[in-house]
GROMACS .gro file of C-alpha atoms in nm:
model
   78
    1MET     CA    1   0.007   0.028   0.026
    2GLU     CA    2   0.147   0.336  -0.111
    3HIS     CA    3   0.141   0.624   0.194
    4PRO     CA    4   0.086   0.940   0.091
    5VAL     CA    5   0.333   1.192   0.117
    6HIS     CA    6   0.273   1.513   0.376
    7PRO     CA    7   0.479   1.810   0.313
    8PHE     CA    8   0.680   1.928   0.621
    9THR     CA    9   0.472   2.205   0.669
   10GLU     CA   10   0.149   2.021   0.677
   11LEU     CA   11   0.294   1.858   0.950
   12PHE     CA   12   0.335   2.179   1.163
   13GLU     CA   13  -0.040   2.243   1.066
   14GLN     CA   14  -0.136   1.907   1.189
   15LEU     CA   15   0.085   1.973   1.499
   16GLY     CA   16  -0.111   2.341   1.544
   17LEU     CA   17   0.214   2.514   1.491
   18PRO     CA   18   0.288   2.790   1.248
   19ALA     CA   19   0.380   2.617   0.937
   20ASP     CA   20   0.555   2.928   0.731
   21GLU     CA   21   0.928   2.843   0.656
   22ALA     CA   22   1.041   3.102   0.915
   23SER     CA   23   0.904   2.976   1.184
   24ILE     CA   24   0.941   2.610   1.125
   25GLN     CA   25   1.348   2.681   1.127
   26ALA     CA   26   1.280   2.891   1.438
   27PHE     CA   27   1.116   2.614   1.605
   28ILE     CA   28   1.376   2.383   1.532
   29GLU     CA   29   1.656   2.568   1.600
   30ARG     CA   30   1.519   2.638   1.947
   31HIS     CA   31   1.426   2.301   2.051
   32SER     CA   32   1.748   2.133   1.900
   33PRO     CA   33   1.972   1.925   1.979
   34LEU     CA   34   1.707   1.681   2.094
   35PRO     CA   35   1.918   1.416   2.291
   36ALA     CA   36   1.928   1.040   2.144
   37THR     CA   37   1.793   0.894   2.453
   38VAL     CA   38   1.475   1.067   2.424
   39ALA     CA   39   1.210   0.978   2.183
   40ILE     CA   40   1.064   1.278   1.970
   41TYR     CA   41   0.701   1.204   2.145
   42GLU     CA   42   0.835   1.222   2.468
   43ALA     CA   43   1.001   1.582   2.447
   44SER     CA   44   0.877   1.802   2.701
   45PHE     CA   45   0.766   2.104   2.455
   46TRP     CA   46   0.468   1.878   2.307
   47ASN     CA   47   0.139   1.918   2.459
   48GLN     CA   48  -0.037   1.588   2.528
   49ALA     CA   49  -0.221   1.594   2.178
   50GLN     CA   50   0.095   1.671   2.000
   51ALA     CA   51   0.282   1.394   2.195
   52ALA     CA   52   0.026   1.151   2.110
   53PHE     CA   53  -0.036   1.216   1.739
   54LEU     CA   54   0.357   1.183   1.702
   55HIS     CA   55   0.354   0.863   1.886
   56THR     CA   56   0.102   0.717   1.690
   57ALA     CA   57   0.208   0.826   1.361
   58ILE     CA   58   0.542   0.631   1.453
   59GLU     CA   59   0.383   0.306   1.612
   60GLU     CA   60   0.113   0.291   1.380
   61ASP     CA   61   0.368   0.366   1.065
   62ALA     CA   62   0.081   0.594   0.952
   63ASP     CA   63   0.126   0.811   0.650
   64TRP     CA   64   0.248   1.075   0.851
   65ALA     CA   65   0.557   0.828   0.988
   66GLU     CA   66   0.801   0.957   0.696
   67VAL     CA   67   0.762   1.327   0.758
   68VAL     CA   68   0.748   1.293   1.162
   69ASP     CA   69   1.074   1.086   1.108
   70HIS     CA   70   1.218   1.381   0.895
   71LEU     CA   71   1.133   1.620   1.204
   72ASP     CA   72   1.328   1.383   1.422
   73ALA     CA   73   1.628   1.382   1.233
   74SER     CA   74   1.606   1.793   1.194
   75LEU     CA   75   1.559   1.802   1.553
   76ARG     CA   76   1.888   1.563   1.661
   77LYS     CA   77   2.100   1.785   1.466
   78THR     CA   78   2.356   2.041   1.611
   0.00000   0.00000   0.00000
């Protein structure tokens, strides 16, 4: 089954965050680097709904999983 591709901006919209390029970059810079020992959905900066969405996307390998992985990688860069 083919998964739809969600753009990075759409993930931020889904999370209820500003989704313009400058806001996304500022979010990543503000919250990076995420320690390797912390799962993305366990990060302290998410609210409960955001964390649940991210956890479900990863655990169920949902159509959001690929873009969540991209966010995860972006937050781990130093």
